[in-house]
Short mmCIF file of C-alpha atoms in Angstrom, two decimals:
data_model
loop_
_atom_site.label_atom_id
_atom_site.label_comp_id
_atom_site.label_asym_id
_atom_site.label_seq_id
_atom_site.Cartn_x
_atom_site.Cartn_y
_atom_site.Cartn_z
CA MET A 1 27.63 33.08 -5.07
CA ASN A 2 27.31 34.65 -1.72
CA GLY A 3 27.20 32.84 1.61
CA PRO A 4 28.86 29.59 2.77
CA ILE A 5 29.07 26.59 0.43
CA LEU A 6 27.13 23.78 1.95
CA PRO A 7 27.78 20.07 1.51
CA ASN A 8 25.13 18.51 -0.98
CA GLY A 9 23.83 16.39 1.74
CA TYR A 10 21.98 19.39 3.25
CA LEU A 11 20.30 20.46 0.18
CA LEU A 12 16.96 19.25 -1.04
CA PRO A 13 17.40 16.77 -3.93
CA VAL A 14 15.75 17.50 -7.27
CA TRP A 15 13.56 14.41 -7.23
CA ALA A 16 12.03 15.58 -3.65
CA PHE A 17 11.63 19.14 -4.99
CA GLU A 18 9.72 17.87 -7.88
CA ALA A 19 7.60 15.48 -5.69
CA LEU A 20 6.85 18.47 -3.37
CA LEU A 21 5.59 20.72 -6.09
CA TYR A 22 3.78 18.28 -8.20
CA GLY A 23 2.40 16.55 -5.33
CA ALA A 24 0.96 19.74 -3.90
CA LEU A 25 -0.62 20.71 -7.03
CA GLY A 26 -2.04 17.26 -7.35
CA LEU A 27 -3.45 17.15 -3.75
CA ALA A 28 -5.04 20.71 -4.19
CA GLY A 29 -6.83 19.36 -7.54
CA LEU A 30 -7.95 16.21 -5.63
CA GLY A 31 -9.37 18.38 -2.90
CA GLY A 32 -11.67 20.27 -5.26
CA VAL A 33 -13.01 17.05 -6.80
CA THR A 34 -13.58 15.55 -3.30
CA LEU A 35 -15.59 18.65 -2.24
CA LEU A 36 -17.79 18.39 -5.38
CA VAL A 37 -18.49 14.61 -4.75
CA LEU A 38 -19.23 15.22 -1.19
CA LEU A 39 -21.72 17.98 -2.04
CA VAL A 40 -23.49 15.62 -4.35
CA VAL A 41 -23.71 13.01 -1.64
CA ASP A 42 -24.97 15.65 0.84
CA ILE A 43 -27.61 16.86 -1.58
CA ARG A 44 -28.88 13.35 -2.39
CA SER A 45 -29.17 12.41 1.30
CA ARG A 46 -30.59 15.82 2.17
CA THR A 47 -27.84 16.65 4.68
CA THR A 48 -26.42 19.66 3.03
CA TRP A 49 -27.67 21.80 6.01
CA MET B 1 7.93 45.82 -15.26
CA SER B 2 8.46 49.51 -14.50
CA PRO B 3 7.21 51.09 -11.26
CA GLY B 4 3.59 52.18 -11.54
CA GLU B 5 2.84 49.83 -14.36
CA THR B 6 0.19 47.14 -13.59
CA TYR B 7 -0.43 43.53 -14.91
CA LEU B 8 -4.20 43.90 -15.44
CA PRO B 9 -5.92 46.88 -17.15
CA ALA B 10 -7.89 48.87 -14.48
CA ALA B 11 -11.03 48.46 -16.35
CA TRP B 12 -10.78 44.66 -16.03
CA GLY B 13 -10.12 45.03 -12.36
CA TYR B 14 -13.14 47.25 -11.87
CA ALA B 15 -15.32 44.77 -13.86
CA LEU B 16 -14.09 41.94 -11.82
CA LEU B 17 -14.50 43.75 -8.63
CA ALA B 18 -18.08 44.72 -9.55
CA GLY B 19 -19.05 41.40 -11.04
CA PHE B 20 -17.82 39.21 -8.04
CA GLY B 21 -19.07 41.83 -5.51
CA VAL B 22 -22.65 41.67 -6.89
CA LEU B 23 -22.40 37.76 -7.22
CA TRP B 24 -21.40 37.44 -3.49
CA VAL B 25 -23.89 39.86 -2.19
CA LEU B 26 -26.90 38.41 -4.26
CA LEU B 27 -25.81 34.77 -3.29
CA GLY B 28 -25.37 35.74 0.39
CA ILE B 29 -28.70 37.29 0.45
CA ARG B 30 -30.40 34.38 -1.17
CA LEU B 31 -28.91 31.84 1.14
CA GLY B 32 -29.41 34.19 4.07
CA ARG B 33 -33.20 33.75 3.77
CA ARG B 34 -32.87 30.76 6.04
CA SER B 35 -31.53 32.97 8.79
CA LYS B 36 -34.91 33.53 10.34
CA ASP B 37 -33.79 33.69 14.00
CA MET B 38 -30.65 34.16 16.01
CA GLU B 39 -29.63 30.45 15.91
CA GLY B 40 -29.98 30.53 12.12
CA PHE B 41 -28.08 33.82 11.79
CA THR B 42 -25.11 33.01 14.11
CA VAL B 43 -24.77 29.08 13.82
CA ALA B 44 -26.63 28.36 10.67
CA GLY B 45 -29.26 26.21 12.54
CA ARG B 46 -26.60 23.87 13.89
CA ASN B 47 -27.10 21.45 10.97
CA VAL B 48 -24.33 22.02 8.37
CA GLY B 49 -23.12 18.92 6.59
CA LEU B 50 -19.75 17.58 5.65
CA ALA B 51 -19.23 19.25 2.20
CA LEU B 52 -20.17 22.78 3.30
CA GLY B 53 -18.48 22.30 6.62
CA ALA B 54 -15.02 21.24 5.24
CA ALA B 55 -15.19 23.82 2.63
CA THR B 56 -16.09 26.73 5.02
CA ALA B 57 -13.16 25.66 7.42
CA ALA B 58 -10.63 25.36 4.50
CA ALA B 59 -11.76 28.71 2.74
CA THR B 60 -11.54 30.60 5.95
CA TRP B 61 -7.96 29.46 6.59
CA ILE B 62 -6.91 30.07 3.05
CA THR B 63 -6.54 33.90 3.42
CA SER B 64 -4.97 36.36 1.10
CA ASN B 65 -2.12 36.03 3.62
CA THR B 66 -1.70 32.51 2.51
CA VAL B 67 -1.47 33.51 -1.08
CA MET B 68 0.88 36.38 -0.30
CA LEU B 69 2.92 35.20 2.66
CA ALA B 70 3.66 31.72 1.55
CA PRO B 71 5.59 32.93 -1.65
CA GLN B 72 7.20 35.60 0.58
CA PHE B 73 8.50 32.81 3.05
CA ALA B 74 9.68 30.70 0.18
CA LEU B 75 11.64 33.69 -1.30
CA GLN B 76 13.11 34.70 1.92
CA LEU B 77 13.37 31.28 3.92
CA GLY B 78 13.45 28.74 1.08
CA VAL B 79 11.84 25.42 0.90
CA TRP B 80 11.40 25.26 4.71
CA GLY B 81 9.57 28.60 4.53
CA MET B 82 6.84 27.05 2.50
CA LEU B 83 6.76 23.89 4.65
CA ALA B 84 6.67 26.08 7.61
CA TYR B 85 3.51 27.80 6.29
CA CYS B 86 2.01 24.09 5.72
CA THR B 87 2.24 23.44 9.46
CA ALA B 88 -0.70 25.83 10.03
CA SER B 89 -2.89 22.94 8.68
CA ILE B 90 -1.91 20.98 11.80
CA GLY B 91 -3.98 23.52 13.75
CA LEU B 92 -7.05 22.46 11.74
CA LEU B 93 -6.13 18.86 12.18
CA LEU B 94 -5.62 19.15 16.01
CA PHE B 95 -8.85 21.32 16.23
CA ALA B 96 -10.83 18.39 14.98
CA PRO B 97 -11.15 16.29 18.17
CA LEU B 98 -11.52 19.62 20.09
CA SER B 99 -14.64 20.67 17.92
CA SER B 100 -16.23 17.35 18.59
CA ARG B 101 -15.69 17.83 22.40
CA ILE B 102 -17.03 21.52 22.20
CA ARG B 103 -20.04 20.26 20.36
CA HIS B 104 -20.62 17.65 22.96
CA LEU B 105 -20.00 19.88 26.02
CA MET B 106 -21.75 22.94 24.80
CA PRO B 107 -24.69 21.79 22.44
CA ARG B 108 -26.39 25.17 22.56
CA GLY B 109 -23.08 27.33 22.79
CA TYR B 110 -22.36 30.21 20.58
CA THR B 111 -18.89 31.56 21.24
CA SER B 112 -15.41 30.74 22.47
CA ALA B 113 -15.57 33.43 25.01
CA GLU B 114 -18.70 31.84 26.48
CA PHE B 115 -16.81 28.78 27.19
CA ILE B 116 -14.08 30.74 28.97
CA ARG B 117 -16.67 32.62 31.09
CA LEU B 118 -18.56 29.45 32.07
CA ARG B 119 -15.39 27.35 32.63
CA TYR B 120 -13.04 29.90 34.32
CA GLY B 121 -14.98 32.94 35.31
CA THR B 122 -15.30 36.83 34.48
CA ARG B 123 -11.57 37.82 34.96
CA ALA B 124 -10.34 35.12 32.54
CA HIS B 125 -13.27 36.03 30.19
CA LEU B 126 -12.11 39.67 30.25
CA VAL B 127 -8.45 38.69 29.34
CA PHE B 128 -9.70 36.30 26.70
CA MET B 129 -11.93 38.86 25.09
CA ALA B 130 -9.08 41.34 24.88
CA ILE B 131 -7.01 38.72 23.13
CA SER B 132 -9.75 37.67 20.81
CA LEU B 133 -10.92 41.12 19.84
CA PHE B 134 -7.30 42.20 19.22
CA TYR B 135 -6.56 39.12 17.20
CA GLY B 136 -9.82 39.37 15.15
CA LEU B 137 -9.42 43.10 14.37
CA THR B 138 -5.77 42.41 13.50
CA TRP B 139 -6.67 39.73 11.08
CA LEU B 140 -9.57 41.80 9.58
CA VAL B 141 -7.41 44.92 9.10
CA SER B 142 -4.40 42.95 7.66
CA MET B 143 -6.66 41.31 5.08
CA ALA B 144 -8.54 44.46 4.11
CA ILE B 145 -5.23 46.20 3.74
CA ALA B 146 -3.77 43.18 1.67
CA GLY B 147 -6.82 43.40 -0.64
CA GLY B 148 -6.33 47.17 -1.21
CA VAL B 149 -2.61 46.79 -1.78
CA LEU B 150 -2.96 43.71 -4.08
CA LEU B 151 -5.79 45.24 -6.21
CA GLU B 152 -3.63 48.32 -6.57
CA SER B 153 -0.52 46.46 -7.57
CA LEU B 154 -2.34 44.00 -9.85
CA SER B 155 -4.74 46.34 -11.72
CA GLY B 156 -4.18 49.86 -10.59
CA ILE B 157 -7.35 50.21 -8.72
CA PRO B 158 -6.57 52.83 -6.10
CA TYR B 159 -5.82 51.31 -2.65
CA PHE B 160 -8.69 53.27 -0.97
CA PHE B 161 -11.37 52.11 -3.63
CA GLY B 162 -10.21 48.46 -3.70
CA MET B 163 -10.07 48.12 0.16
CA SER B 164 -13.34 49.74 0.46
CA ALA B 165 -15.05 47.84 -2.09
CA ILE B 166 -13.90 44.38 -0.69
CA LEU B 167 -14.90 45.25 2.81
CA LEU B 168 -18.38 46.63 1.75
CA THR B 169 -19.18 43.57 -0.20
CA CYS B 170 -18.31 41.21 2.73
CA VAL B 171 -20.16 43.46 5.16
CA LEU B 172 -23.29 43.48 3.00
CA TYR B 173 -23.72 39.83 2.44
CA THR B 174 -22.68 38.81 6.15
CA LEU B 175 -25.10 41.48 7.54
CA PHE B 176 -28.02 40.15 5.53
CA GLY B 177 -27.28 36.60 5.39
CA GLY B 178 -25.27 35.72 8.59
CA MET B 179 -23.74 32.31 8.96
CA PHE B 180 -25.77 30.76 6.13
CA ALA B 181 -24.34 33.37 3.67
CA VAL B 182 -20.91 32.87 4.94
CA ILE B 183 -20.82 29.08 4.75
CA GLY B 184 -22.57 28.99 1.39
CA THR B 185 -20.35 31.56 -0.38
CA ASP B 186 -17.33 29.83 1.20
CA PHE B 187 -18.02 26.62 -0.68
CA VAL B 188 -17.99 28.33 -3.96
CA GLN B 189 -15.00 30.52 -3.04
CA THR B 190 -13.04 27.31 -1.96
CA LEU B 191 -13.67 25.71 -5.36
CA ILE B 192 -12.46 28.90 -7.22
CA ILE B 193 -9.37 29.11 -5.04
CA LEU B 194 -8.38 25.49 -5.53
CA LEU B 195 -9.03 25.77 -9.29
CA GLY B 196 -7.13 28.96 -9.53
CA VAL B 197 -4.05 27.86 -7.55
CA VAL B 198 -3.76 24.65 -9.55
CA LEU B 199 -4.15 26.55 -12.76
CA VAL B 200 -1.62 29.06 -12.05
CA GLY B 201 0.92 26.38 -10.61
CA VAL B 202 0.47 24.20 -13.73
CA LEU B 203 1.02 27.10 -16.19
CA VAL B 204 4.12 28.57 -14.36
CA LEU B 205 5.62 24.95 -14.13
CA GLY B 206 4.96 24.89 -17.87
CA GLU B 207 7.24 27.93 -18.41
CA ALA B 208 9.71 26.95 -15.75
CA PRO B 209 9.71 23.20 -14.83
CA ALA B 210 10.56 22.24 -11.27
CA ARG B 211 13.91 20.70 -12.40
CA GLU B 212 14.93 23.97 -13.97
CA ILE B 213 13.79 26.11 -10.75
CA HIS B 214 15.84 23.66 -8.58
CA GLY B 215 18.93 23.97 -10.91
CA THR B 216 18.73 27.88 -10.69
CA LEU B 217 18.46 27.81 -7.00
CA LEU B 218 21.36 25.34 -6.67
CA GLU B 219 23.51 27.64 -8.75
CA ARG B 220 22.46 31.02 -7.34
CA ARG B 221 20.54 30.71 -4.13
CA PRO B 222 21.53 27.33 -2.48
CA MET B 223 20.41 28.51 0.95
CA LEU B 224 16.77 28.41 -0.25
CA LEU B 225 17.14 24.67 -0.78
CA ASN B 226 19.03 24.16 2.57
CA LEU B 227 17.32 21.68 4.86
CA ALA B 228 19.32 23.06 7.91
CA PHE B 229 18.29 26.72 7.81
CA PRO B 230 18.05 27.81 11.38
CA ALA B 231 15.75 30.82 11.04
CA ALA B 232 13.57 28.74 8.79
CA LEU B 233 13.40 25.89 11.25
CA MET B 234 12.54 28.36 14.10
CA ALA B 235 9.65 29.66 11.84
CA LEU B 236 8.45 26.14 11.40
CA PHE B 237 7.74 25.67 15.13
CA ASN B 238 6.58 29.17 15.51
CA ASN B 239 4.22 28.91 12.68
CA LEU B 240 2.83 25.61 14.07
CA LEU B 241 2.10 27.13 17.38
CA PHE B 242 0.83 30.38 15.95
CA GLY B 243 -1.60 28.41 13.73
CA VAL B 244 -2.75 26.14 16.61
CA GLY B 245 -3.24 29.25 18.93
CA GLU B 246 -5.19 31.13 16.25
CA ILE B 247 -7.62 28.21 15.53
CA PHE B 248 -7.99 27.02 19.17
CA HIS B 249 -8.93 30.33 20.62
CA SER B 250 -10.77 32.09 17.84
CA ASN B 251 -14.46 32.25 17.59
CA VAL B 252 -14.18 31.78 13.83
CA TRP B 253 -13.57 28.12 14.45
CA TRP B 254 -15.70 27.64 17.47
CA SER B 255 -18.77 29.12 15.74
CA ARG B 256 -18.25 26.51 12.93
CA ALA B 257 -18.04 23.73 15.61
CA PHE B 258 -21.36 24.90 16.97
CA ALA B 259 -22.80 25.11 13.47
CA PHE B 260 -21.98 21.66 12.21
CA ARG B 261 -24.39 18.88 12.53
CA LYS B 262 -23.70 16.45 15.29
CA GLY B 263 -20.91 13.94 14.30
CA VAL B 264 -19.73 16.27 11.43
CA ALA B 265 -17.22 18.62 13.17
CA TRP B 266 -14.46 16.11 13.48
CA LYS B 267 -14.70 14.88 9.93
CA ALA B 268 -15.02 18.34 8.50
CA TYR B 269 -11.88 19.85 10.32
CA THR B 270 -9.93 16.70 9.35
CA LEU B 271 -10.88 17.07 5.58
CA ALA B 272 -10.32 20.79 5.75
CA ALA B 273 -6.68 20.28 7.01
CA PHE B 274 -5.94 18.15 3.90
CA LEU B 275 -7.63 20.67 1.64
CA TRP B 276 -5.47 23.42 3.06
CA LEU B 277 -2.23 21.51 3.36
CA PRO B 278 -1.00 21.78 -0.26
CA ILE B 279 -1.84 25.43 -0.65
CA PRO B 280 1.32 27.06 0.83
CA VAL B 281 3.41 24.97 -1.42
CA ALA B 282 1.20 25.17 -4.45
CA ALA B 283 1.04 29.05 -4.12
CA GLY B 284 4.48 29.36 -2.33
CA PHE B 285 6.66 27.96 -4.90
CA LEU B 286 6.11 31.05 -7.02
CA GLY B 287 8.56 32.69 -4.66
CA LEU B 288 11.17 30.10 -5.46
CA ALA B 289 10.42 30.45 -9.25
CA ALA B 290 11.42 34.15 -9.23
CA PRO B 291 15.08 33.66 -9.35
CA ALA B 292 14.88 31.02 -11.87
CA LEU B 293 12.69 33.23 -14.13
CA GLY B 294 15.09 36.11 -13.59
CA ILE B 295 12.20 38.30 -12.20
CA ASN B 296 13.40 41.11 -10.11
CA ILE B 297 11.30 41.28 -6.79
CA ALA B 298 11.03 44.85 -5.54
CA ARG B 299 8.49 43.97 -2.70
CA PRO B 300 8.73 40.44 -1.18
CA ASP B 301 5.13 40.61 0.04
CA THR B 302 3.73 40.47 -3.46
CA VAL B 303 6.17 38.10 -4.94
CA GLY B 304 3.33 35.58 -5.70
CA PRO B 305 1.20 37.69 -7.75
CA THR B 306 4.23 39.39 -9.50
CA VAL B 307 5.57 36.10 -10.69
CA ALA B 308 2.23 34.80 -11.80
CA ALA B 309 1.53 38.09 -13.71
CA GLU B 310 4.97 38.24 -15.14
CA VAL B 311 4.89 34.66 -16.57
CA LEU B 312 1.25 34.38 -17.59
CA GLY B 313 0.52 38.01 -18.46
CA THR B 314 -2.94 39.31 -18.35
CA ALA B 315 -4.51 35.84 -17.97
CA GLY B 316 -2.27 35.09 -14.89
CA ALA B 317 -3.18 38.41 -13.31
CA LEU B 318 -6.74 37.83 -13.87
CA VAL B 319 -6.67 34.35 -12.30
CA ILE B 320 -4.65 35.71 -9.33
CA PHE B 321 -7.01 38.64 -8.96
CA VAL B 322 -10.06 36.29 -8.66
CA VAL B 323 -8.15 33.85 -6.23
CA VAL B 324 -7.22 36.77 -4.05
CA PHE B 325 -10.67 38.19 -4.06
CA CYS B 326 -12.22 34.86 -3.05
CA SER B 327 -9.54 34.26 -0.33
CA LEU B 328 -10.12 37.67 1.14
CA ALA B 329 -13.90 37.43 0.96
CA SER B 330 -13.95 33.88 2.51
CA SER B 331 -11.96 35.02 5.42
CA ILE B 332 -13.34 38.49 6.02
CA ASP B 333 -16.88 37.25 5.99
CA SER B 334 -16.06 34.59 8.58
CA LEU B 335 -14.27 37.11 10.94
CA LEU B 336 -17.06 39.64 10.59
CA ALA B 337 -19.55 36.95 11.53
CA ALA B 338 -17.58 35.36 14.33
CA THR B 339 -16.41 38.54 15.91
CA GLY B 340 -19.82 40.08 15.50
CA ASP B 341 -21.12 37.03 17.54
CA LEU B 342 -18.60 37.49 20.05
CA LEU B 343 -19.58 41.12 20.63
CA THR B 344 -23.34 40.42 20.38
CA HIS B 345 -23.34 37.48 22.80
CA GLU B 346 -20.74 38.65 25.27
CA VAL B 347 -21.21 42.46 25.34
CA VAL B 348 -24.69 43.42 23.88
CA LYS B 349 -26.63 40.53 25.33
CA PRO B 350 -25.46 40.87 29.12
CA LEU B 351 -26.06 44.67 28.76
CA SER B 352 -29.63 44.30 27.37
CA ARG B 353 -31.18 41.28 29.15
CA GLU B 354 -34.81 42.16 28.08
CA LEU B 355 -33.91 41.90 24.32
CA ASP B 356 -35.95 39.03 22.69
CA ASP B 357 -34.58 36.83 19.88
CA ALA B 358 -35.67 39.22 17.18
CA GLY B 359 -34.15 42.23 18.93
CA LEU B 360 -30.85 40.44 19.44
CA ARG B 361 -30.93 39.45 15.67
CA ARG B 362 -31.25 43.14 14.83
CA TYR B 363 -28.33 43.98 17.17
CA ALA B 364 -26.18 41.21 15.55
CA SER B 365 -26.75 42.83 12.17
CA LEU B 366 -25.86 46.34 13.64
CA VAL B 367 -22.70 44.99 15.30
CA ILE B 368 -21.46 43.52 12.03
CA GLY B 369 -22.00 46.93 10.35
CA VAL B 370 -20.18 48.71 13.11
CA LEU B 371 -17.29 46.16 12.91
CA GLY B 372 -16.92 46.73 9.17
CA LEU B 373 -16.86 50.49 9.68
CA THR B 374 -14.28 50.25 12.38
CA THR B 375 -12.12 48.05 10.26
CA TRP B 376 -12.47 50.48 7.19
CA ILE B 377 -11.35 53.42 9.40
CA ALA B 378 -8.38 51.49 10.68
CA CYS B 379 -7.42 50.56 6.99
CA LEU B 380 -7.58 54.24 5.78
CA PRO B 381 -4.08 55.19 4.41
CA TRP B 382 -3.42 57.65 7.27
CA SER B 383 0.26 57.84 6.74
CA ARG B 384 0.30 58.06 2.94
CA ARG B 385 1.14 61.26 1.17
CA PRO B 386 -0.32 61.96 -2.33
CA GLY B 387 1.38 59.66 -4.88
CA GLU B 388 3.09 57.51 -2.16
CA ALA B 389 2.49 53.78 -2.00
CA TRP B 390 0.43 52.59 1.01
CA TYR B 391 3.25 50.58 2.64
CA ALA B 392 5.64 53.64 2.58
CA GLY B 393 5.90 55.05 5.96
CA ASP B 394 3.93 52.41 7.49
CA PRO B 395 5.08 52.22 11.25
CA ILE B 396 4.78 48.41 11.77
CA GLY B 397 6.13 47.14 8.52
CA SER B 398 5.15 44.31 6.19
CA LEU B 399 1.93 42.33 6.43
CA ALA B 400 3.86 39.42 7.94
CA THR B 401 5.08 41.64 10.81
CA ILE B 402 1.41 42.79 11.39
CA LEU B 403 0.16 39.33 11.37
CA PHE B 404 2.80 37.90 13.76
CA PHE B 405 2.33 40.61 16.24
CA ALA B 406 -0.85 38.71 17.26
CA GLY B 407 1.23 35.43 17.60
CA PRO B 408 2.05 35.67 21.42
CA LEU B 409 -1.43 36.53 22.25
CA VAL B 410 -3.00 33.66 20.61
CA GLY B 411 -0.15 31.29 21.64
CA SER B 412 -0.75 32.00 25.33
CA ALA B 413 -4.38 30.97 25.07
CA ILE B 414 -3.69 27.34 23.78
CA ALA B 415 -3.00 25.66 27.16
CA PRO B 416 -5.95 27.13 29.10
CA ILE B 417 -8.46 26.02 26.36
CA VAL B 418 -7.16 22.62 25.83
CA THR B 419 -6.90 21.74 29.60
CA GLY B 420 -10.13 23.52 30.23
CA LEU B 421 -11.82 21.34 27.71
CA PHE B 422 -10.45 18.10 28.89
CA SER B 423 -9.56 18.32 32.52
CA ARG B 424 -11.87 18.98 35.34
CA ARG B 425 -8.87 20.70 37.28
CA GLY B 426 -7.61 24.16 36.61
CA ARG B 427 -8.44 27.41 38.20
CA GLU B 428 -9.43 30.84 36.98
CA GLY B 429 -6.14 32.45 38.43
CA GLY B 430 -4.07 29.83 36.55
CA ALA B 431 -5.75 30.72 33.32
CA VAL B 432 -5.44 34.45 33.69
CA LEU B 433 -1.85 34.13 34.61
CA ALA B 434 -1.14 31.90 31.73
CA MET B 435 -2.60 34.18 29.16
CA THR B 436 -1.22 37.42 30.60
CA LEU B 437 2.37 36.32 31.48
CA GLY B 438 2.47 34.17 28.25
CA THR B 439 1.59 37.16 26.21
CA GLY B 440 4.01 39.43 28.04
CA ALA B 441 6.87 37.03 27.60
CA GLY B 442 5.99 36.38 23.96
CA LEU B 443 5.89 40.07 23.19
CA LEU B 444 9.30 40.59 24.89
CA SER B 445 10.68 37.85 22.63
CA TYR B 446 9.02 39.40 19.66
CA PHE B 447 10.84 42.63 20.05
CA LEU B 448 14.22 41.17 21.55
CA LEU B 449 14.69 38.09 19.49
CA GLY B 450 12.33 38.27 16.41
CA TRP B 451 8.82 37.56 15.23
CA TYR B 452 9.61 33.82 14.59
CA THR B 453 10.07 33.22 18.27
CA ALA B 454 7.16 35.08 19.93
CA ALA B 455 4.27 32.50 19.64
CA LEU B 456 6.77 29.79 20.60
CA VAL B 457 7.76 31.59 23.78
CA ALA B 458 4.34 32.58 24.73
CA ALA B 459 2.99 29.00 24.38
CA ALA B 460 5.87 27.69 26.51
CA VAL B 461 5.40 30.06 29.26
CA SER B 462 1.63 29.49 29.30
CA VAL B 463 1.93 25.72 29.18
CA GLY B 464 4.22 25.93 32.27
CA ILE B 465 1.83 28.17 34.25
CA THR B 466 -1.08 26.00 33.32
CA LEU B 467 0.58 22.80 34.28
CA LEU B 468 1.66 24.30 37.62
CA SER B 469 -2.00 25.52 38.16
CA LEU B 470 -3.30 21.99 37.41
CA ALA B 471 -0.65 20.46 39.76
CA THR B 472 -1.55 22.66 42.70
CA THR B 473 -5.26 22.31 42.72
CA ASP B 474 -7.85 19.39 43.38
CA GLU B 475 -10.83 21.45 42.20
CA SER B 476 -13.23 19.32 40.13
CA PHE B 477 -15.32 21.31 37.48
CA ASP B 478 -18.84 20.31 36.74
CA TRP B 479 -19.17 19.84 32.92
CA ALA B 480 -22.83 20.50 33.20
CA ARG B 481 -22.11 24.20 33.91
CA LEU B 482 -21.06 24.60 30.20
CA ASP B 483 -24.60 23.89 29.09
CA PRO B 484 -26.78 26.47 30.75
CA SER B 485 -29.89 24.54 29.70
CA ARG B 486 -28.81 21.60 31.86
CA VAL B 487 -28.12 23.97 34.75
CA GLU B 488 -31.76 25.41 34.23
CA ASP B 489 -33.23 22.04 34.10
CA ARG B 490 -31.35 20.98 37.41
CA SER B 491 -32.62 24.23 39.17
CA ALA B 492 -36.17 23.47 38.06
CA GLU B 493 -35.93 19.91 39.25
CA ALA B 494 -34.50 21.26 42.60
CA SER B 495 -37.21 23.84 43.20
CA GLU B 496 -39.86 21.16 42.17
CA ALA B 497 -38.42 18.91 44.83
CA SER B 498 -38.31 21.50 47.51
CA GLY B 499 -41.78 22.79 46.53
#
């Protein structure tokens, strides 16, 4: 291993790493669904453009 | 994978390129039928709703640079590298209230440079145009280059052909359909990008779970998990200011503020920020997965596609190809339209005052064509010898270096724009000095300290000068001057009264 050995306190814990990755993928998926729902709402209310 | 070998058969690459190219052009032309006049062509009739508004803002900000640089940041700067990239969404979030203010102050506005001209005067306008055009062309060129490089590394399509095809596709539908085509295609492209990023992310995590990636990094590259990585922390603040500067000054975002229906701008930019926020992590973690998967990275700026294609094979390369194509198109079209507007309204229109709406509309299309051609010429592989990769012999370096060269320029424009929108004080001299000295200091810092400090230094110098300018003047700007129609009404009233 190269470089200085750091105390564990400075390293991102595994639970935070997992939350970061799975959270980001979940949020991206939710974003896509939100856009589709908003488009349907806009089309129904004739406010698409 | 040996040098020269690609992840996707070239025939697939050509088929996808042709298929999506034709789809975007046809869709753009179909949607562009609404662009009957100049207002329709440049600001989509000023009536765009929330769904299309949020999607176009998010899609424009998800560039091929996001797909390629976020994994590179993660590979080189670790977790903070990805998070640093995420801060670019703060620019969208902060622009939300500004967009509402812009829409209110300039209900019939067209460009960001128009604001600078009316608010500060012609000298500030000149400096701002130089910054805007340099930034716009840098962004355009960097993305067209990224497209050519990526298509070549993914499918073996020659750089020249891939770069030319992507550029031609975007020029065609923007030229025929204007802002309607740009916003309409952006919506479809956003959905494809989000779906593609989630799909690749889930499949890669299926091969190498997050816990396994974390374990490998802990063992072999602990610095990448370090929460006190000085260079990465500098990058965090630099990225934040670079992103804010890019969005606050660029006509790409102002033209959307003018295009959104009244009351939509604030909501659309806020939603776009949350749509964009997870993308650098969702795409960037591929850079962290490389050591865990034992993938040797020869070129850091293509680590994302390399990992996806290595793990998922042809299917991964195919999805990445489509995501990259969509992210490129959604940004190139916006830049072509917004930079074209800038040139049409701020250069062509003042030079040809006798032009009517139809004439100006024709010029707007011509300007987009010329802009596309200029970009294409700048992207030609001038320095490449036969058989040599595009990036070999490149004088500036990686895509990150090219992009961040514009950082100090845009960072210096933040303060004059924000204070100009919200404070009646502030003079032209102060704005000119803030932009020029800020840019100068930022460029010095770029060469002396590193790219990750340039926007930071430029913004700091610019803020100092702007605050000094505000403190030393009691000038009170009349907001009505930002809406020429209100000034004309006042003149008419005054002449009626005197008559």
